[in-house]
Amino acid sequence: MHSTKSFNQHPLNAHHLAVMSYVQVCDVGGGTGFCTLGVVETINPKNVTLIDQSPHQLAKAKAKPALKDVTIMEGDAEDLPFATDSFDRYVSAGSIEYWPEPQRGITEAYRVTKPGGIACIIGPVHPTHPLSRFFADCWMLFPKESEYMDWFTKAGFTDVKITRIGPKWYRGVRRHG
């Protein structure tokens, strides 16, 4: 996934993940902390937890000065080591396509998000072009929008919305992807 700072800030703002400095935020599958950098621009880093299963990615996150006060830990998106209702906001950007069982991961998102909290998962959608679909199916999970909706509603989420994001040149262009 190619991302820029403005690209990653869009979903954070659109889903109100960066609205209050005192909320508790969990960035699941946060890897190098790219998305977390956007979160800590508004949220007190001491209130942010970044979790990922890759120690190599986490080492890169730990090396970033802006993330020095973030709790950075190794863990599994499908088996989060947190109590129920631990976070006001849950974000996962560019991780779901690597989860063996996305339904388990989204159920975990629901479990750790407080009632009234907001969860935002940013992931790819299934390509429409047959050749793109063939290659996409060879190496990564590219769910259909209906699968995302099913996973969220089965987990217990209500008021589920899908927001399409991407580079401005790609908006509305589905013939190649």
PDB file of C-alpha atoms in Angstrom:
ATOM      1  CA  MET A   1       0.000   0.000   0.000  1.00  0.00           C
ATOM      2  CA  HIS A   2       1.398   3.373  -0.958  1.00  0.00           C
ATOM      3  CA  SER A   3       0.434   6.042   1.527  1.00  0.00           C
ATOM      4  CA  THR A   4       1.121   9.664   2.255  1.00  0.00           C
ATOM      5  CA  LYS A   5       0.518  11.625   5.418  1.00  0.00           C
ATOM      6  CA  SER A   6      -2.553  13.360   3.958  1.00  0.00           C
ATOM      7  CA  PHE A   7      -3.898  10.009   2.721  1.00  0.00           C
ATOM      8  CA  ASN A   8      -3.669   8.511   6.229  1.00  0.00           C
ATOM      9  CA  GLN A   9      -5.085  11.601   7.944  1.00  0.00           C
ATOM     10  CA  HIS A  10      -8.260  11.455   5.817  1.00  0.00           C
ATOM     11  CA  PRO A  11      -9.695   8.313   7.437  1.00  0.00           C
ATOM     12  CA  LEU A  12      -8.687   9.499  10.889  1.00  0.00           C
ATOM     13  CA  ASN A  13     -10.593  12.735  10.469  1.00  0.00           C
ATOM     14  CA  ALA A  14     -13.492  11.238   8.553  1.00  0.00           C
ATOM     15  CA  HIS A  15     -14.186   8.734  11.309  1.00  0.00           C
ATOM     16  CA  HIS A  16     -13.557  11.091  14.222  1.00  0.00           C
ATOM     17  CA  LEU A  17     -10.596   9.109  15.488  1.00  0.00           C
ATOM     18  CA  ALA A  18      -8.691  12.288  16.221  1.00  0.00           C
ATOM     19  CA  VAL A  19     -11.223  14.428  18.069  1.00  0.00           C
ATOM     20  CA  MET A  20     -10.152  14.586  21.715  1.00  0.00           C
ATOM     21  CA  SER A  21      -6.752  14.609  23.359  1.00  0.00           C
ATOM     22  CA  TYR A  22      -7.830  12.429  26.313  1.00  0.00           C
ATOM     23  CA  VAL A  23      -9.313   9.396  24.551  1.00  0.00           C
ATOM     24  CA  GLN A  24      -7.615   5.992  24.653  1.00  0.00           C
ATOM     25  CA  VAL A  25      -6.652   4.804  21.156  1.00  0.00           C
ATOM     26  CA  CYS A  26      -5.438   1.405  19.976  1.00  0.00           C
ATOM     27  CA  ASP A  27      -3.647   1.090  16.625  1.00  0.00           C
ATOM     28  CA  VAL A  28      -3.829  -2.611  15.717  1.00  0.00           C
ATOM     29  CA  GLY A  29      -1.415  -3.955  13.136  1.00  0.00           C
ATOM     30  CA  GLY A  30       0.342  -0.617  13.470  1.00  0.00           C
ATOM     31  CA  GLY A  31       3.689  -1.901  12.211  1.00  0.00           C
ATOM     32  CA  THR A  32       6.183   0.940  11.834  1.00  0.00           C
ATOM     33  CA  GLY A  33       3.745   3.432  13.354  1.00  0.00           C
ATOM     34  CA  PHE A  34       2.926   5.306  10.160  1.00  0.00           C
ATOM     35  CA  CYS A  35      -0.759   5.689  11.028  1.00  0.00           C
ATOM     36  CA  THR A  36       0.073   6.168  14.719  1.00  0.00           C
ATOM     37  CA  LEU A  37       2.073   9.273  13.789  1.00  0.00           C
ATOM     38  CA  GLY A  38      -1.180  10.822  12.556  1.00  0.00           C
ATOM     39  CA  VAL A  39      -3.008   9.809  15.739  1.00  0.00           C
ATOM     40  CA  VAL A  40      -0.448  11.375  18.097  1.00  0.00           C
ATOM     41  CA  GLU A  41      -0.780  14.715  16.340  1.00  0.00           C
ATOM     42  CA  THR A  42      -4.066  15.115  18.224  1.00  0.00           C
ATOM     43  CA  ILE A  43      -4.121  12.423  20.918  1.00  0.00           C
ATOM     44  CA  ASN A  44      -1.728  12.442  23.857  1.00  0.00           C
ATOM     45  CA  PRO A  45       0.837   9.742  22.967  1.00  0.00           C
ATOM     46  CA  LYS A  46       0.538   8.343  26.507  1.00  0.00           C
ATOM     47  CA  ASN A  47      -3.066   7.443  25.623  1.00  0.00           C
ATOM     48  CA  VAL A  48      -2.099   5.512  22.488  1.00  0.00           C
ATOM     49  CA  THR A  49      -1.230   1.824  22.177  1.00  0.00           C
ATOM     50  CA  LEU A  50       0.342   0.392  19.029  1.00  0.00           C
ATOM     51  CA  ILE A  51       0.266  -3.382  18.638  1.00  0.00           C
ATOM     52  CA  ASP A  52       1.711  -5.532  15.863  1.00  0.00           C
ATOM     53  CA  GLN A  53       2.932  -9.114  15.512  1.00  0.00           C
ATOM     54  CA  SER A  54       6.237  -8.170  13.827  1.00  0.00           C
ATOM     55  CA  PRO A  55       9.125  -7.317  16.144  1.00  0.00           C
ATOM     56  CA  HIS A  56      11.013  -5.917  13.134  1.00  0.00           C
ATOM     57  CA  GLN A  57       8.220  -3.462  12.305  1.00  0.00           C
ATOM     58  CA  LEU A  58       7.821  -2.526  15.974  1.00  0.00           C
ATOM     59  CA  ALA A  59      11.555  -1.762  16.228  1.00  0.00           C
ATOM     60  CA  LYS A  60      11.059   0.840  13.483  1.00  0.00           C
ATOM     61  CA  ALA A  61       8.109   2.340  15.374  1.00  0.00           C
ATOM     62  CA  LYS A  62      10.119   2.485  18.610  1.00  0.00           C
ATOM     63  CA  ALA A  63      12.871   4.401  16.810  1.00  0.00           C
ATOM     64  CA  LYS A  64      10.515   7.279  15.923  1.00  0.00           C
ATOM     65  CA  PRO A  65      10.858  10.161  18.398  1.00  0.00           C
ATOM     66  CA  ALA A  66       7.189  11.180  18.046  1.00  0.00           C
ATOM     67  CA  LEU A  67       6.160   7.710  19.299  1.00  0.00           C
ATOM     68  CA  LYS A  68       8.439   7.568  22.366  1.00  0.00           C
ATOM     69  CA  ASP A  69       5.495   7.876  24.796  1.00  0.00           C
ATOM     70  CA  VAL A  70       3.230   5.466  22.893  1.00  0.00           C
ATOM     71  CA  THR A  71       2.809   2.005  24.407  1.00  0.00           C
ATOM     72  CA  ILE A  72       4.284  -0.261  21.736  1.00  0.00           C
ATOM     73  CA  MET A  73       3.769  -3.979  22.088  1.00  0.00           C
ATOM     74  CA  GLU A  74       3.859  -7.254  20.218  1.00  0.00           C
ATOM     75  CA  GLY A  75       0.535  -9.024  19.801  1.00  0.00           C
ATOM     76  CA  ASP A  76      -2.082 -10.560  17.534  1.00  0.00           C
ATOM     77  CA  ALA A  77      -4.997  -8.607  16.016  1.00  0.00           C
ATOM     78  CA  GLU A  78      -7.166 -11.711  16.340  1.00  0.00           C
ATOM     79  CA  ASP A  79      -6.365 -12.253  20.042  1.00  0.00           C
ATOM     80  CA  LEU A  80      -5.807  -8.851  21.637  1.00  0.00           C
ATOM     81  CA  PRO A  81      -4.256  -8.823  25.131  1.00  0.00           C
ATOM     82  CA  PHE A  82      -6.615  -6.142  26.443  1.00  0.00           C
ATOM     83  CA  ALA A  83      -9.643  -6.148  28.703  1.00  0.00           C
ATOM     84  CA  THR A  84     -13.089  -5.715  27.202  1.00  0.00           C
ATOM     85  CA  ASP A  85     -14.066  -2.051  26.668  1.00  0.00           C
ATOM     86  CA  SER A  86     -10.476  -0.768  26.971  1.00  0.00           C
ATOM     87  CA  PHE A  87     -10.385   1.844  24.178  1.00  0.00           C
ATOM     88  CA  ASP A  88     -12.463   4.791  22.995  1.00  0.00           C
ATOM     89  CA  ARG A  89     -11.052   4.482  19.496  1.00  0.00           C
ATOM     90  CA  TYR A  90      -9.717   1.521  17.533  1.00  0.00           C
ATOM     91  CA  VAL A  91      -7.862   1.939  14.261  1.00  0.00           C
ATOM     92  CA  SER A  92      -6.220  -0.576  11.983  1.00  0.00           C
ATOM     93  CA  ALA A  93      -4.725   0.625   8.705  1.00  0.00           C
ATOM     94  CA  GLY A  94      -3.309  -1.758   6.122  1.00  0.00           C
ATOM     95  CA  SER A  95      -3.404  -4.805   8.371  1.00  0.00           C
ATOM     96  CA  ILE A  96      -6.652  -6.696   7.800  1.00  0.00           C
ATOM     97  CA  GLU A  97      -5.438  -8.146   4.516  1.00  0.00           C
ATOM     98  CA  TYR A  98      -2.882 -10.155   6.502  1.00  0.00           C
ATOM     99  CA  TRP A  99      -5.263 -11.510   9.150  1.00  0.00           C
ATOM    100  CA  PRO A 100      -5.906 -15.262   8.727  1.00  0.00           C
ATOM    101  CA  GLU A 101      -9.457 -14.835  10.108  1.00  0.00           C
ATOM    102  CA  PRO A 102     -10.721 -11.265   9.593  1.00  0.00           C
ATOM    103  CA  GLN A 103     -13.986 -12.026  11.411  1.00  0.00           C
ATOM    104  CA  ARG A 104     -11.998 -12.862  14.576  1.00  0.00           C
ATOM    105  CA  GLY A 105     -10.024  -9.630  14.288  1.00  0.00           C
ATOM    106  CA  ILE A 106     -13.128  -7.484  13.842  1.00  0.00           C
ATOM    107  CA  THR A 107     -14.829  -9.287  16.724  1.00  0.00           C
ATOM    108  CA  GLU A 108     -11.775  -8.411  18.833  1.00  0.00           C
ATOM    109  CA  ALA A 109     -12.084  -4.784  17.680  1.00  0.00           C
ATOM    110  CA  TYR A 110     -15.665  -4.774  18.937  1.00  0.00           C
ATOM    111  CA  ARG A 111     -14.680  -6.381  22.233  1.00  0.00           C
ATOM    112  CA  VAL A 112     -11.946  -3.877  23.108  1.00  0.00           C
ATOM    113  CA  THR A 113     -13.844  -0.780  21.919  1.00  0.00           C
ATOM    114  CA  LYS A 114     -15.897   0.886  24.658  1.00  0.00           C
ATOM    115  CA  PRO A 115     -19.655   1.311  24.138  1.00  0.00           C
ATOM    116  CA  GLY A 116     -20.081   4.504  22.132  1.00  0.00           C
ATOM    117  CA  GLY A 117     -16.517   4.200  20.839  1.00  0.00           C
ATOM    118  CA  ILE A 118     -15.495   4.187  17.207  1.00  0.00           C
ATOM    119  CA  ALA A 119     -13.564   1.587  15.233  1.00  0.00           C
ATOM    120  CA  CYS A 120     -12.001   2.262  11.843  1.00  0.00           C
ATOM    121  CA  ILE A 121     -10.417  -0.455   9.743  1.00  0.00           C
ATOM    122  CA  ILE A 122      -8.687   0.655   6.568  1.00  0.00           C
ATOM    123  CA  GLY A 123      -8.171  -2.112   4.052  1.00  0.00           C
ATOM    124  CA  PRO A 124      -8.284  -2.986   0.388  1.00  0.00           C
ATOM    125  CA  VAL A 125     -11.373  -4.031  -1.517  1.00  0.00           C
ATOM    126  CA  HIS A 126     -11.663  -6.780  -4.081  1.00  0.00           C
ATOM    127  CA  PRO A 127     -10.582  -5.578  -7.549  1.00  0.00           C
ATOM    128  CA  THR A 128     -13.149  -5.408 -10.325  1.00  0.00           C
ATOM    129  CA  HIS A 129     -10.887  -6.079 -13.316  1.00  0.00           C
ATOM    130  CA  PRO A 130     -10.511  -9.873 -13.936  1.00  0.00           C
ATOM    131  CA  LEU A 131      -6.722  -9.769 -14.327  1.00  0.00           C
ATOM    132  CA  SER A 132      -6.322  -7.627 -11.195  1.00  0.00           C
ATOM    133  CA  ARG A 133      -8.642 -10.011  -9.330  1.00  0.00           C
ATOM    134  CA  PHE A 134      -6.564 -13.022 -10.374  1.00  0.00           C
ATOM    135  CA  PHE A 135      -3.304 -11.529  -9.105  1.00  0.00           C
ATOM    136  CA  ALA A 136      -4.912 -10.076  -5.971  1.00  0.00           C
ATOM    137  CA  ASP A 137      -6.295 -13.488  -5.028  1.00  0.00           C
ATOM    138  CA  CYS A 138      -2.823 -15.029  -5.403  1.00  0.00           C
ATOM    139  CA  TRP A 139      -1.171 -13.203  -2.541  1.00  0.00           C
ATOM    140  CA  MET A 140      -3.509 -11.151  -0.348  1.00  0.00           C
ATOM    141  CA  LEU A 141      -6.962 -10.918   1.074  1.00  0.00           C
ATOM    142  CA  PHE A 142      -9.061  -8.418  -0.865  1.00  0.00           C
ATOM    143  CA  PRO A 143     -12.550  -8.582   0.656  1.00  0.00           C
ATOM    144  CA  LYS A 144     -15.678  -7.420  -1.079  1.00  0.00           C
ATOM    145  CA  GLU A 145     -17.473  -4.487   0.515  1.00  0.00           C
ATOM    146  CA  SER A 146     -20.317  -6.839   1.459  1.00  0.00           C
ATOM    147  CA  GLU A 147     -17.816  -9.014   3.391  1.00  0.00           C
ATOM    148  CA  TYR A 148     -16.643  -6.011   5.409  1.00  0.00           C
ATOM    149  CA  MET A 149     -20.265  -5.158   6.218  1.00  0.00           C
ATOM    150  CA  ASP A 150     -21.021  -8.751   7.248  1.00  0.00           C
ATOM    151  CA  TRP A 151     -17.917  -8.990   9.453  1.00  0.00           C
ATOM    152  CA  PHE A 152     -18.713  -5.753  11.273  1.00  0.00           C
ATOM    153  CA  THR A 153     -22.400  -6.494  11.828  1.00  0.00           C
ATOM    154  CA  LYS A 154     -21.695 -10.083  12.946  1.00  0.00           C
ATOM    155  CA  ALA A 155     -19.177  -8.708  15.458  1.00  0.00           C
ATOM    156  CA  GLY A 156     -21.888  -6.470  16.935  1.00  0.00           C
ATOM    157  CA  PHE A 157     -21.111  -3.098  15.402  1.00  0.00           C
ATOM    158  CA  THR A 158     -24.025  -0.860  14.447  1.00  0.00           C
ATOM    159  CA  ASP A 159     -24.054   2.196  12.188  1.00  0.00           C
ATOM    160  CA  VAL A 160     -21.397   0.629   9.936  1.00  0.00           C
ATOM    161  CA  LYS A 161     -20.189   2.824   7.084  1.00  0.00           C
ATOM    162  CA  ILE A 162     -17.794   2.244   4.221  1.00  0.00           C
ATOM    163  CA  THR A 163     -15.777   5.225   3.045  1.00  0.00           C
ATOM    164  CA  ARG A 164     -13.724   4.881  -0.106  1.00  0.00           C
ATOM    165  CA  ILE A 165     -10.356   6.555   0.144  1.00  0.00           C
ATOM    166  CA  GLY A 166      -7.393   6.712  -2.167  1.00  0.00           C
ATOM    167  CA  PRO A 167      -5.311   9.090  -4.212  1.00  0.00           C
ATOM    168  CA  LYS A 168      -7.296  11.850  -5.928  1.00  0.00           C
ATOM    169  CA  TRP A 169      -6.360  10.527  -9.370  1.00  0.00           C
ATOM    170  CA  TYR A 170      -7.926   7.145  -8.514  1.00  0.00           C
ATOM    171  CA  ARG A 171     -11.271   8.316  -7.115  1.00  0.00           C
ATOM    172  CA  GLY A 172     -14.085   6.827  -9.154  1.00  0.00           C
ATOM    173  CA  VAL A 173     -11.720   4.789 -11.328  1.00  0.00           C
ATOM    174  CA  ARG A 174     -12.522   1.091 -10.916  1.00  0.00           C
ATOM    175  CA  ARG A 175     -11.642  -0.221 -14.383  1.00  0.00           C
ATOM    176  CA  HIS A 176      -8.101  -1.200 -13.370  1.00  0.00           C
ATOM    177  CA  GLY A 177      -8.640  -2.158  -9.760  1.00  0.00           C
TER     178      GLY A 177
END
